Amino acid sequence: MKKQWLMGLALSLVLLAGCSASNVVKTYDSEEDGVMVTYQELKDGTWKCEGTVYPYRLELSGTLLNARVDSHYVVLSQREDVTFEEVSQALLSSIAPFDPVGYVLVEMD
């Protein structure tokens, strides 16, 4: 009886692990060019990074002061209104370390 119970528990754990893995549509690996942090696109249209799920993936472009070419950022965010300027300010600030509120920078070039 105990052996059957343990086998059932083991089978249940395998099935649960399989279900969570199938929720991922695509993984963007930190080994890829420009990707700073590994993150995933989920089937429900959300994005996951380091255990947090974000509803928005924003691609932001702009030109930094005195730059010759545009910069591009990809952020996963809880907010739809994150701007290129906001991310740039946080990155370039000499007052405080990069500590964004409500978003994570996942790609940059």
PDB file of C-alpha atoms in Angstrom:
ATOM      1  CA  MET A   1       0.000   0.000   0.000  1.00  0.00           C
ATOM      2  CA  LYS A   2       2.795   2.400   0.927  1.00  0.00           C
ATOM      3  CA  LYS A   3       4.658   1.596  -2.293  1.00  0.00           C
ATOM      4  CA  GLN A   4       1.571   2.357  -4.412  1.00  0.00           C
ATOM      5  CA  TRP A   5       1.068   5.642  -2.600  1.00  0.00           C
ATOM      6  CA  LEU A   6       4.694   6.667  -3.226  1.00  0.00           C
ATOM      7  CA  MET A   7       4.429   5.712  -6.902  1.00  0.00           C
ATOM      8  CA  GLY A   8       1.252   7.791  -7.220  1.00  0.00           C
ATOM      9  CA  LEU A   9       2.936  10.764  -5.577  1.00  0.00           C
ATOM     10  CA  ALA A  10       5.975  10.467  -7.866  1.00  0.00           C
ATOM     11  CA  LEU A  11       3.758  10.266 -10.960  1.00  0.00           C
ATOM     12  CA  SER A  12       1.773  13.321  -9.829  1.00  0.00           C
ATOM     13  CA  LEU A  13       4.963  15.357  -9.367  1.00  0.00           C
ATOM     14  CA  VAL A  14       6.201  14.405 -12.847  1.00  0.00           C
ATOM     15  CA  LEU A  15       2.874  15.433 -14.377  1.00  0.00           C
ATOM     16  CA  LEU A  16       2.873  18.761 -12.525  1.00  0.00           C
ATOM     17  CA  ALA A  17       6.414  19.528 -13.633  1.00  0.00           C
ATOM     18  CA  GLY A  18       5.449  18.771 -17.230  1.00  0.00           C
ATOM     19  CA  CYS A  19       2.455  21.100 -17.088  1.00  0.00           C
ATOM     20  CA  SER A  20       4.461  24.097 -15.931  1.00  0.00           C
ATOM     21  CA  ALA A  21       7.100  23.621 -18.635  1.00  0.00           C
ATOM     22  CA  SER A  22       4.482  23.499 -21.392  1.00  0.00           C
ATOM     23  CA  ASN A  23       3.319  27.020 -20.507  1.00  0.00           C
ATOM     24  CA  VAL A  24       6.442  28.506 -22.173  1.00  0.00           C
ATOM     25  CA  VAL A  25       6.216  29.636 -25.808  1.00  0.00           C
ATOM     26  CA  LYS A  26       9.797  30.876 -26.196  1.00  0.00           C
ATOM     27  CA  THR A  27      12.865  31.385 -24.040  1.00  0.00           C
ATOM     28  CA  TYR A  28      15.246  34.296 -24.643  1.00  0.00           C
ATOM     29  CA  ASP A  29      18.575  33.124 -23.249  1.00  0.00           C
ATOM     30  CA  SER A  30      21.202  35.410 -21.738  1.00  0.00           C
ATOM     31  CA  GLU A  31      23.733  33.708 -24.027  1.00  0.00           C
ATOM     32  CA  GLU A  32      22.097  35.437 -27.045  1.00  0.00           C
ATOM     33  CA  ASP A  33      23.400  38.770 -28.370  1.00  0.00           C
ATOM     34  CA  GLY A  34      21.931  41.699 -26.476  1.00  0.00           C
ATOM     35  CA  VAL A  35      19.965  39.569 -23.988  1.00  0.00           C
ATOM     36  CA  MET A  36      21.123  40.479 -20.484  1.00  0.00           C
ATOM     37  CA  VAL A  37      18.794  38.270 -18.427  1.00  0.00           C
ATOM     38  CA  THR A  38      17.092  35.022 -19.458  1.00  0.00           C
ATOM     39  CA  TYR A  39      13.337  35.495 -19.798  1.00  0.00           C
ATOM     40  CA  GLN A  40      10.359  33.671 -21.269  1.00  0.00           C
ATOM     41  CA  GLU A  41       7.233  34.371 -23.273  1.00  0.00           C
ATOM     42  CA  LEU A  42       4.260  32.474 -21.821  1.00  0.00           C
ATOM     43  CA  LYS A  43       1.229  31.068 -23.647  1.00  0.00           C
ATOM     44  CA  ASP A  44      -1.152  33.524 -21.979  1.00  0.00           C
ATOM     45  CA  GLY A  45       0.737  36.482 -23.518  1.00  0.00           C
ATOM     46  CA  THR A  46       2.644  37.430 -20.370  1.00  0.00           C
ATOM     47  CA  TRP A  47       6.391  37.393 -19.807  1.00  0.00           C
ATOM     48  CA  LYS A  48       8.410  35.797 -16.998  1.00  0.00           C
ATOM     49  CA  CYS A  49      11.830  36.753 -15.661  1.00  0.00           C
ATOM     50  CA  GLU A  50      13.498  35.564 -12.475  1.00  0.00           C
ATOM     51  CA  GLY A  51      10.244  34.222 -11.032  1.00  0.00           C
ATOM     52  CA  THR A  52       8.165  37.367 -11.690  1.00  0.00           C
ATOM     53  CA  VAL A  53       5.443  37.523 -14.347  1.00  0.00           C
ATOM     54  CA  TYR A  54       5.018  40.777 -16.281  1.00  0.00           C
ATOM     55  CA  PRO A  55       2.065  41.682 -18.508  1.00  0.00           C
ATOM     56  CA  TYR A  56       4.081  43.896 -20.887  1.00  0.00           C
ATOM     57  CA  ARG A  57       7.205  43.541 -23.037  1.00  0.00           C
ATOM     58  CA  LEU A  58       8.189  46.990 -24.292  1.00  0.00           C
ATOM     59  CA  GLU A  59      10.745  47.757 -26.996  1.00  0.00           C
ATOM     60  CA  LEU A  60      12.092  51.267 -26.437  1.00  0.00           C
ATOM     61  CA  SER A  61      14.369  53.248 -28.745  1.00  0.00           C
ATOM     62  CA  GLY A  62      15.936  56.665 -28.575  1.00  0.00           C
ATOM     63  CA  THR A  63      19.141  58.641 -28.760  1.00  0.00           C
ATOM     64  CA  LEU A  64      21.193  59.360 -25.672  1.00  0.00           C
ATOM     65  CA  LEU A  65      22.797  62.778 -25.270  1.00  0.00           C
ATOM     66  CA  ASN A  66      25.874  63.093 -27.535  1.00  0.00           C
ATOM     67  CA  ALA A  67      25.320  59.613 -29.005  1.00  0.00           C
ATOM     68  CA  ARG A  68      25.896  58.919 -32.689  1.00  0.00           C
ATOM     69  CA  VAL A  69      23.430  56.041 -32.935  1.00  0.00           C
ATOM     70  CA  ASP A  70      20.128  55.104 -31.330  1.00  0.00           C
ATOM     71  CA  SER A  71      19.965  52.850 -28.302  1.00  0.00           C
ATOM     72  CA  HIS A  72      17.406  50.084 -27.950  1.00  0.00           C
ATOM     73  CA  TYR A  73      16.063  48.568 -24.737  1.00  0.00           C
ATOM     74  CA  VAL A  74      13.650  45.734 -24.105  1.00  0.00           C
ATOM     75  CA  VAL A  75      11.944  45.824 -20.720  1.00  0.00           C
ATOM     76  CA  LEU A  76       9.398  43.562 -19.074  1.00  0.00           C
ATOM     77  CA  SER A  77       7.009  45.715 -17.114  1.00  0.00           C
ATOM     78  CA  GLN A  78       4.036  45.862 -14.790  1.00  0.00           C
ATOM     79  CA  ARG A  79       3.241  49.244 -16.404  1.00  0.00           C
ATOM     80  CA  GLU A  80       2.485  50.082 -20.003  1.00  0.00           C
ATOM     81  CA  ASP A  81       3.914  53.607 -19.757  1.00  0.00           C
ATOM     82  CA  VAL A  82       7.646  52.999 -19.158  1.00  0.00           C
ATOM     83  CA  THR A  83       9.643  55.368 -21.396  1.00  0.00           C
ATOM     84  CA  PHE A  84      13.058  55.295 -23.040  1.00  0.00           C
ATOM     85  CA  GLU A  85      13.986  58.371 -21.003  1.00  0.00           C
ATOM     86  CA  GLU A  86      13.015  56.703 -17.713  1.00  0.00           C
ATOM     87  CA  VAL A  87      15.168  53.648 -18.393  1.00  0.00           C
ATOM     88  CA  SER A  88      18.080  55.778 -19.637  1.00  0.00           C
ATOM     89  CA  GLN A  89      17.901  58.007 -16.556  1.00  0.00           C
ATOM     90  CA  ALA A  90      17.998  54.974 -14.259  1.00  0.00           C
ATOM     91  CA  LEU A  91      20.949  53.477 -16.159  1.00  0.00           C
ATOM     92  CA  LEU A  92      22.977  56.679 -16.280  1.00  0.00           C
ATOM     93  CA  SER A  93      22.234  57.988 -12.797  1.00  0.00           C
ATOM     94  CA  SER A  94      25.348  58.444 -10.692  1.00  0.00           C
ATOM     95  CA  ILE A  95      23.297  59.089  -7.564  1.00  0.00           C
ATOM     96  CA  ALA A  96      21.654  55.685  -7.119  1.00  0.00           C
ATOM     97  CA  PRO A  97      22.263  52.159  -8.417  1.00  0.00           C
ATOM     98  CA  PHE A  98      20.017  50.828 -11.191  1.00  0.00           C
ATOM     99  CA  ASP A  99      16.879  49.903  -9.260  1.00  0.00           C
ATOM    100  CA  PRO A 100      13.799  50.281 -11.470  1.00  0.00           C
ATOM    101  CA  VAL A 101      10.287  50.184 -10.064  1.00  0.00           C
ATOM    102  CA  GLY A 102       7.863  47.888 -11.851  1.00  0.00           C
ATOM    103  CA  TYR A 103      10.085  46.761 -14.705  1.00  0.00           C
ATOM    104  CA  VAL A 104      13.226  44.808 -15.525  1.00  0.00           C
ATOM    105  CA  LEU A 105      15.684  45.569 -18.337  1.00  0.00           C
ATOM    106  CA  VAL A 106      16.239  42.314 -20.267  1.00  0.00           C
ATOM    107  CA  GLU A 107      17.849  43.402 -23.535  1.00  0.00           C
ATOM    108  CA  MET A 108      19.998  46.317 -24.606  1.00  0.00           C
ATOM    109  CA  ASP A 109      21.932  47.352 -27.703  1.00  0.00           C
TER     110      ASP A 109
END
